Short mmCIF file of C-alpha atoms in Angstrom, two decimals:
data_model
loop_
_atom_site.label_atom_id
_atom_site.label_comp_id
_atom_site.label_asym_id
_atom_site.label_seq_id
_atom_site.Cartn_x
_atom_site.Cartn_y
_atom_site.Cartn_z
CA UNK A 1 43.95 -3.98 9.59
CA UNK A 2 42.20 -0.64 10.19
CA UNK A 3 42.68 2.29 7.65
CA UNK A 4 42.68 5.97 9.26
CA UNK A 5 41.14 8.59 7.00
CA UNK A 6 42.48 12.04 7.51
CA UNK A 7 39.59 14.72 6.26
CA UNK A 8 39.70 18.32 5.74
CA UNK A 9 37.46 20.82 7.57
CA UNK A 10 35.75 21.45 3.92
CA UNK A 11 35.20 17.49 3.68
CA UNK A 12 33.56 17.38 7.22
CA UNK A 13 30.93 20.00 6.49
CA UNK A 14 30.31 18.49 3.45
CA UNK A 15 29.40 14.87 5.46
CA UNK A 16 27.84 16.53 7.79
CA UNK A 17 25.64 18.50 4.75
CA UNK A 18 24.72 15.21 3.37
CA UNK A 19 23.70 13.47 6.81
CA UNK A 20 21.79 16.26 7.58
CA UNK A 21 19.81 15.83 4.49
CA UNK A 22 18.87 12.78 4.70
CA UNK A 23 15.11 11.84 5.43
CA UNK A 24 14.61 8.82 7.65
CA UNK A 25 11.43 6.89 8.40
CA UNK A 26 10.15 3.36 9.86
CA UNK A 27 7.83 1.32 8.43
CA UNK A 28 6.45 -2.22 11.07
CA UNK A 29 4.98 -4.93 9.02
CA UNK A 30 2.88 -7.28 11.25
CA UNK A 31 2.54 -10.82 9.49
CA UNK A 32 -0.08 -12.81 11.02
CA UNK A 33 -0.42 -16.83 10.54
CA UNK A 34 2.86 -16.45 9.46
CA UNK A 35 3.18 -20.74 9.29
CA UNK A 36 0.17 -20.69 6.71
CA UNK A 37 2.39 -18.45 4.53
CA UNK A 38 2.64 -20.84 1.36
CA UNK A 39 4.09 -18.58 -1.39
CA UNK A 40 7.23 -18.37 -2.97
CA UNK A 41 7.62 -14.59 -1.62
CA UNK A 42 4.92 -12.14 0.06
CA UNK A 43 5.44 -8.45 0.46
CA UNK A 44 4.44 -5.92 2.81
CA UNK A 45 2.13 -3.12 2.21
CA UNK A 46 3.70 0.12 0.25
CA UNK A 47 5.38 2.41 2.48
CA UNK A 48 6.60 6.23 1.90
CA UNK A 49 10.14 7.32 3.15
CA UNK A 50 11.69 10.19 1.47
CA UNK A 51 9.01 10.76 -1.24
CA UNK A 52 10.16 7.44 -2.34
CA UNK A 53 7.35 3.94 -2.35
CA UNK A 54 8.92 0.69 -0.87
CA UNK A 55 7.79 -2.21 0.26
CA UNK A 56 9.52 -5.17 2.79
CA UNK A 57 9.83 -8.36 0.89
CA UNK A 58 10.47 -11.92 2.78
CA UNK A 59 10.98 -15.37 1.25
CA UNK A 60 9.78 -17.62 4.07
CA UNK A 61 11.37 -20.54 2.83
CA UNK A 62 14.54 -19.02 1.55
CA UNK A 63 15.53 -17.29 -1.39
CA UNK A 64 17.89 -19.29 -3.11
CA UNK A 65 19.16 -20.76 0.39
CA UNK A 66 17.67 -23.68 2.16
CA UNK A 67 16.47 -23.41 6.30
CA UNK A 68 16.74 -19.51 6.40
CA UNK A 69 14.46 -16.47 6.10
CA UNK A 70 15.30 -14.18 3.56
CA UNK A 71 14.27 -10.31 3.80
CA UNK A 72 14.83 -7.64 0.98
CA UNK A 73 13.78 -4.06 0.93
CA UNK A 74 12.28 -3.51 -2.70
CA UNK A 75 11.15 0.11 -4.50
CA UNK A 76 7.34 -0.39 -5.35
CA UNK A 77 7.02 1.66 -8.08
CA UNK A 78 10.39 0.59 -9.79
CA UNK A 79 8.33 0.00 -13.06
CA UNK A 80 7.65 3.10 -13.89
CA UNK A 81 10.78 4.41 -13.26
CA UNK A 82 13.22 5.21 -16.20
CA UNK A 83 15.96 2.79 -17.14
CA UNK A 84 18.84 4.00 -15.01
CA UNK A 85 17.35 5.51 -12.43
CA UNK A 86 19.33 5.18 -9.31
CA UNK A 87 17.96 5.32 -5.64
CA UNK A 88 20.61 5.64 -2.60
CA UNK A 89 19.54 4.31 0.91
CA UNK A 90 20.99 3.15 4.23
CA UNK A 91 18.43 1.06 5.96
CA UNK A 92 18.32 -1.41 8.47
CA UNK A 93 16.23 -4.52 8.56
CA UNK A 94 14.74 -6.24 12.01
CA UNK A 95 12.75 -9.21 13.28
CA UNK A 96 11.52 -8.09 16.22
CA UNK A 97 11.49 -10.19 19.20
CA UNK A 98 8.50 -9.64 21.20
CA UNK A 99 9.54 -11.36 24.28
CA UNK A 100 12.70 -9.06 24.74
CA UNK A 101 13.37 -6.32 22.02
CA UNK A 102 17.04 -6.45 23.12
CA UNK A 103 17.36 -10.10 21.33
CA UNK A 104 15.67 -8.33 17.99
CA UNK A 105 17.82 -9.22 14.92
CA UNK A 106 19.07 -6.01 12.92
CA UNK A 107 20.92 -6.04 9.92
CA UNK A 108 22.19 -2.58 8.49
CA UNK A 109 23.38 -1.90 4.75
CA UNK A 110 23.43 0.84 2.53
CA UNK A 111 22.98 0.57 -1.42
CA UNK A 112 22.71 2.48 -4.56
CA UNK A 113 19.36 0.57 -6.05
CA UNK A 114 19.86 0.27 -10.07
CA UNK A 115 17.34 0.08 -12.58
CA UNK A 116 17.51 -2.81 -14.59
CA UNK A 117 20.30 -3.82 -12.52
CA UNK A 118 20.05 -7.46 -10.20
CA UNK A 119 16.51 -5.91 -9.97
CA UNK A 120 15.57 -3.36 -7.35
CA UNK A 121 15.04 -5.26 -4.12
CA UNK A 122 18.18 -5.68 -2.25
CA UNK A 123 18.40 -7.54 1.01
CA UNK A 124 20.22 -10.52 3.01
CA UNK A 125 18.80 -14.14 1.65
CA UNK A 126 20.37 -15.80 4.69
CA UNK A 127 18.68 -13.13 7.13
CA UNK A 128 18.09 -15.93 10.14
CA UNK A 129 17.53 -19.40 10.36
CA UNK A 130 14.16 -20.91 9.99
CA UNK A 131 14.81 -23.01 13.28
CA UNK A 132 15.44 -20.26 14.80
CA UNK A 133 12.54 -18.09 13.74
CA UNK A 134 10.36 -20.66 14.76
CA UNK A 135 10.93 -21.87 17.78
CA UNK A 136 8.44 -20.00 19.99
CA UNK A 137 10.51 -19.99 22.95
CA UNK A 138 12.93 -16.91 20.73
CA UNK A 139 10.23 -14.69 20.66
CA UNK A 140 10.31 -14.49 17.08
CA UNK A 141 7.23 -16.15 16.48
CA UNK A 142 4.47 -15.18 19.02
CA UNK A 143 0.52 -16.90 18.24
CA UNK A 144 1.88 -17.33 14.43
CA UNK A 145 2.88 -13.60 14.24
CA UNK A 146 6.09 -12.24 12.88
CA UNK A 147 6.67 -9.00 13.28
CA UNK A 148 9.34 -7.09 10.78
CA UNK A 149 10.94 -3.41 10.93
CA UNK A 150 12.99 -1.41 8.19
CA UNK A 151 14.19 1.72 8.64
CA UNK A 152 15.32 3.59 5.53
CA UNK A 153 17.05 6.88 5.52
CA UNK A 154 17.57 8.25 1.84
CA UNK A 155 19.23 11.69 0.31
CA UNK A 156 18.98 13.40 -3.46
CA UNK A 157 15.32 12.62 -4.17
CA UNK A 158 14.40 15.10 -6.64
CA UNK A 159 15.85 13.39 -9.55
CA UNK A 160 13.25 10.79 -9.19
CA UNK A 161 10.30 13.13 -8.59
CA UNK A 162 11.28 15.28 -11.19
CA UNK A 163 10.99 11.89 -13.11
CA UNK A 164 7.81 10.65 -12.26
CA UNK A 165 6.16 14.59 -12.55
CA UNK A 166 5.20 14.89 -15.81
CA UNK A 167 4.57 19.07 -15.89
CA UNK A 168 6.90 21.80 -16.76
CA UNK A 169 9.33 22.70 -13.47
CA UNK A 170 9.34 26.44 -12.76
CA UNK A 171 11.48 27.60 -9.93
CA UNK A 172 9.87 28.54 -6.73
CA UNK A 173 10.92 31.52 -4.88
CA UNK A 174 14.35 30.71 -5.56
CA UNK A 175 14.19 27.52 -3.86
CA UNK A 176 14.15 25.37 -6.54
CA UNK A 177 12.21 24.03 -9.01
CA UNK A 178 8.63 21.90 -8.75
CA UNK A 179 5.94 21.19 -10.94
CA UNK A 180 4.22 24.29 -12.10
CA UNK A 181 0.91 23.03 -11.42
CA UNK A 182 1.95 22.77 -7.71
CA UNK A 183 3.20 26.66 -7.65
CA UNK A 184 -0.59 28.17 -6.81
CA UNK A 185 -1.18 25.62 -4.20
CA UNK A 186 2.24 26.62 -2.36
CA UNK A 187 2.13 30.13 -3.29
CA UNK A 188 -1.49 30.25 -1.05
CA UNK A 189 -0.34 28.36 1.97
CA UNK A 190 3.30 29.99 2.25
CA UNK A 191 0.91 33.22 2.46
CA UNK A 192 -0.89 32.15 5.20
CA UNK A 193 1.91 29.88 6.84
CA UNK A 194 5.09 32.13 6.32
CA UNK A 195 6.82 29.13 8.70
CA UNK A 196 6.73 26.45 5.77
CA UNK A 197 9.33 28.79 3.92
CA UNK A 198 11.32 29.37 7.43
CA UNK A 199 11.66 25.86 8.53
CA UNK A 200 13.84 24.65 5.81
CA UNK A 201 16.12 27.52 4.90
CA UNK A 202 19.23 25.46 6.39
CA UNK A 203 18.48 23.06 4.15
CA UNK A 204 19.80 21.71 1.16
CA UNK A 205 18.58 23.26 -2.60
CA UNK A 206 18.09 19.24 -3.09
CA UNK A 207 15.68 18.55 -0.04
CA UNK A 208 13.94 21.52 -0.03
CA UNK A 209 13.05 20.77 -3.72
CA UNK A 210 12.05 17.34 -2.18
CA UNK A 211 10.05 18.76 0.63
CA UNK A 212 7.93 21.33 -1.28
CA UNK A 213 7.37 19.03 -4.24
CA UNK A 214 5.71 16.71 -1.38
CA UNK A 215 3.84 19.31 -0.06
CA UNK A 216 2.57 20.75 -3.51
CA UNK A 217 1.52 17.00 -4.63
CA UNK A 218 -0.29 16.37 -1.54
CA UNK A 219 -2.11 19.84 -1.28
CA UNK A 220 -2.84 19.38 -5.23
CA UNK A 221 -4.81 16.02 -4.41
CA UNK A 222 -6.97 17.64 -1.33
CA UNK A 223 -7.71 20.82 -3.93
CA UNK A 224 -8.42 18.88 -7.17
CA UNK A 225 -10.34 15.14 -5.46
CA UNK A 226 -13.84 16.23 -4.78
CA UNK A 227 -15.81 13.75 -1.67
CA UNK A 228 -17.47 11.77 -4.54
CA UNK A 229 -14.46 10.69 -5.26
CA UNK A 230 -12.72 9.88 -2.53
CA UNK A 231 -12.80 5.87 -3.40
CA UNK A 232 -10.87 3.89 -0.80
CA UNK A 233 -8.25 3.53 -3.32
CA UNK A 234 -8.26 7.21 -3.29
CA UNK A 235 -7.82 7.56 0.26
CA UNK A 236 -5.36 5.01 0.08
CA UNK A 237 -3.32 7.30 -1.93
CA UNK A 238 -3.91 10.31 0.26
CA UNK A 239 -2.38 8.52 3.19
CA UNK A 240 0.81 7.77 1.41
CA UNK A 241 0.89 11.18 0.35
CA UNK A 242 0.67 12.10 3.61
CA UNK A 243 3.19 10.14 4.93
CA UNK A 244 5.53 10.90 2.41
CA UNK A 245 5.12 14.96 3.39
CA UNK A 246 5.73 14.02 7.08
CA UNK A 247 9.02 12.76 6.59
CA UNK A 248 10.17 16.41 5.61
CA UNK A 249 8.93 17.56 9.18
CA UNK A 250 7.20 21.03 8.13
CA UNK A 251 5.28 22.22 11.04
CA UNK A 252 1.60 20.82 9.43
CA UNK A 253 -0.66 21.30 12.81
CA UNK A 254 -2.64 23.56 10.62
CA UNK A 255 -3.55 20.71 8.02
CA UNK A 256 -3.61 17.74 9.81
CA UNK A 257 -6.78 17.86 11.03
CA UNK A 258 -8.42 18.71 7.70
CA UNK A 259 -6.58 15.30 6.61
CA UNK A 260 -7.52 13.28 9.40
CA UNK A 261 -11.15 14.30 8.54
CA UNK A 262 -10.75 13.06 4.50
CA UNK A 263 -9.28 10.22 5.84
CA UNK A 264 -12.06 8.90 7.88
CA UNK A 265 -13.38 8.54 4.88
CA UNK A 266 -11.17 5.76 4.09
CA UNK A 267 -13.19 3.73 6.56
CA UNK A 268 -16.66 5.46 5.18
CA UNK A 269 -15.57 4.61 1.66
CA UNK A 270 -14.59 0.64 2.56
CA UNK A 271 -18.11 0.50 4.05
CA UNK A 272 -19.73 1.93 0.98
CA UNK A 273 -17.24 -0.52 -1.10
CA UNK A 274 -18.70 -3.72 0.67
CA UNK A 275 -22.35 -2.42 0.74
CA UNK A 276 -22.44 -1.87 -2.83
CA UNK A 277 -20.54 -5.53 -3.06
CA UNK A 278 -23.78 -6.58 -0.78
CA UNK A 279 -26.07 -5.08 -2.91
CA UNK A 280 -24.36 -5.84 -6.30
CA UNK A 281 -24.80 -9.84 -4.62
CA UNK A 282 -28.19 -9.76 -3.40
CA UNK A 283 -29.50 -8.01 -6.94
CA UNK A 284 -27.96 -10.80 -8.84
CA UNK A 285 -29.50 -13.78 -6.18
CA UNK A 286 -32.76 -11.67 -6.96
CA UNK A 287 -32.51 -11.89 -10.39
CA UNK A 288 -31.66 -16.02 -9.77
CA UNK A 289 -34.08 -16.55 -8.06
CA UNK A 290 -36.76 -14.55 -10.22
CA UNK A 291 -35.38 -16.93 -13.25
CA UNK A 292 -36.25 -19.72 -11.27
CA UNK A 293 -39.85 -18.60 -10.28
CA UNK A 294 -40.43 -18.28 -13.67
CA UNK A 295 -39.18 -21.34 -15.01
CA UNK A 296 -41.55 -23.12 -12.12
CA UNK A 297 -44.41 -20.76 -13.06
CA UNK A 298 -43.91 -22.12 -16.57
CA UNK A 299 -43.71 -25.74 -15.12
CA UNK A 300 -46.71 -25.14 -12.97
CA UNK A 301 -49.12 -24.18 -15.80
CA UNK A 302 -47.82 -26.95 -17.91
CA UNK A 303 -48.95 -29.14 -14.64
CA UNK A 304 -52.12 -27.44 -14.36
CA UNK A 305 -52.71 -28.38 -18.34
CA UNK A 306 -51.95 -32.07 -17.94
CA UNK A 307 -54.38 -32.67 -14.40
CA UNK A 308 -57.19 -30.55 -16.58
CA UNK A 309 -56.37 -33.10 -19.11
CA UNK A 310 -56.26 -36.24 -16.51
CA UNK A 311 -59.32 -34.94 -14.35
CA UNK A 312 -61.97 -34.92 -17.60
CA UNK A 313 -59.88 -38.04 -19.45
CA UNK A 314 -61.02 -39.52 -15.38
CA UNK A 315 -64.72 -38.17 -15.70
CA UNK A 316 -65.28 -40.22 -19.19
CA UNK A 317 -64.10 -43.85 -17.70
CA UNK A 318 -67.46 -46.29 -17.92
CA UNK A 319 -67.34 -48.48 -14.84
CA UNK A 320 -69.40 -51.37 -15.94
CA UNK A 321 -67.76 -50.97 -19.55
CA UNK A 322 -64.42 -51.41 -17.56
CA UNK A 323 -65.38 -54.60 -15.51
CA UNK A 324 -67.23 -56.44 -18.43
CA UNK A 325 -70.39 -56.98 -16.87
CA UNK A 326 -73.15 -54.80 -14.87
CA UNK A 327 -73.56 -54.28 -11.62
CA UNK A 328 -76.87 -55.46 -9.83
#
């Protein structure tokens, strides 16, 4: 039985408002030797959609179901959010087919994620069937790789950022209110980039509070992190600061290349990582193996002692005193 909902022209704009406003993003998780996967539950990389961190999480043998794949969408940092916090999202979850993407497997849902309520991943535990998955003649499962999608839209952000900030919020130039450590950072680039302020004035008080708290976090980290610092962990960060801020689609051809250059460093920084890892190795093998000369330098003049000591107890042997008798 279908239900007909009759709606006011108020109630329209007010849907419309709301879909408007919500920030959508995709995130493709790649698993590779996906047969060797022998864990309980794995989970993708962190992802940022809508200033928010999530990651993809799969049971490969089933979550509380037996001969199916179970797939979740879970909020990374859900513990240091406050008890109660609430998240809303529509997303959809796919395994890709890469033999014909028309034969992918998409399951949509939308949910209000609770804190401390039936925890914060939420999901389908009978997503497909393992037989399914893994017969390689689907497509599901090409050279042992499975290949996963999510796409998450989300709306009314700012009560979670406001959360995790921990600095006074001052209002902005009437467009509501961010960190106050963030205000000098956006107060120079709006200067210089009057289209930042322009692009956005359509939108919501919510998302624009969203948008320019993005912005203000991510230009606070490039202003603040000097190169000495910039740790592949720290880079790590930058990038998911940076894809957080594109999700609010300011017009950022001015600072992307300045952020593509810090994040070469990510790859600069990993090589530094596993050089000092080398070095850090090979000092400690030196230091081995500088023990061991030692100990056999110790052994050695202990050796040279007890042939001194054979050689002259060897000189003093009497032959004829030896065989009983002379010799002739």
């Amino acid at each position: 039985m279908k239900t007909l909902s009759l709606m006011t022209e108020s109630s329209v704009g007010r849907m419309e408002e709301e879909e408007e406003d919500l920030v959508s993003g995709t995130f493709t998780w790649r698993i590779d030797n996906f047969s060797t996967l022998n864990k309980q539950k794995h989970y993708s990389d962190v992802f940022v959609i809508g200033g928010y961190k999530w990651q993809i999480l799969i049971y490969p043998k089933g979550n509380n179901v037996v001969d199916y794949l179970s797939m979740f969408l879970d909020v990374a940092d859900a513990s240091t959010l406050p008890s109660g916090s609430t998240r809303y999202a529509k997303f959809s979850l796919t395994l890709v087919n890469q033999l014909d993407s028309k034969k992918s497997i998409t399951k949509d849902v939308e949910h209000e994620f609770v804190a401390n309520h039936n925890g914060w991943a939420w999901g389908f535990k009978s997503f497909v069937l393992l037989s399914e998955l893994c017969d390689h003649g689907k497509g599901y499962l090409i050279n042992d790789l499975c290949v996963v999608e999510v796409k998450v839209s989300v709306r009314n952000g700012i009560k979670i950022l406001e959360d995790q900030e921990t600095g006074e919020l001052i209002d902005f130039r009437g467009l509501g209110r961010v960190e106050k450590t963030f205000v000098p950072f956006l107060e120079e680039v709006c200067s210089s980039y009057p289209s930042l302020l322009e692009c956005h004035k359509k939108r919501s008080r919510t998302f624009i509070q969203c948008a320019f708290t993005a912005l203000g976090r991510l230009l606070r980290f490039l202003k603040t992190t000097k190169a000495k610092d910039m740790t592949h962990d720290a880079c790590k960060r930058l990038q998911l600061l940076w894809e957080e801020l594109e999700t609010f689609k300011f017009d950022l051809v001015w600072l992307d290349p300045h952020v593509q250059s810090v994040l070469v460093m990510k790859t600069r920084a990993g090589r530094v990582d596993r050089l000092r890892e080398d070095v850090e190795i090979l000092e400690n093998e030196m230091k081995r193996r500088r023990d061991v000369l030692a100990a056999a330098e110790v052994d050695l003049e202990a050796a040279k002692r007890d042939l001194a000591k054979a050689e002259e107890e060897f000189k003093k042997i009497d032959m004829d005193t030896e065989l009983g008798y002379p010799l002739t």
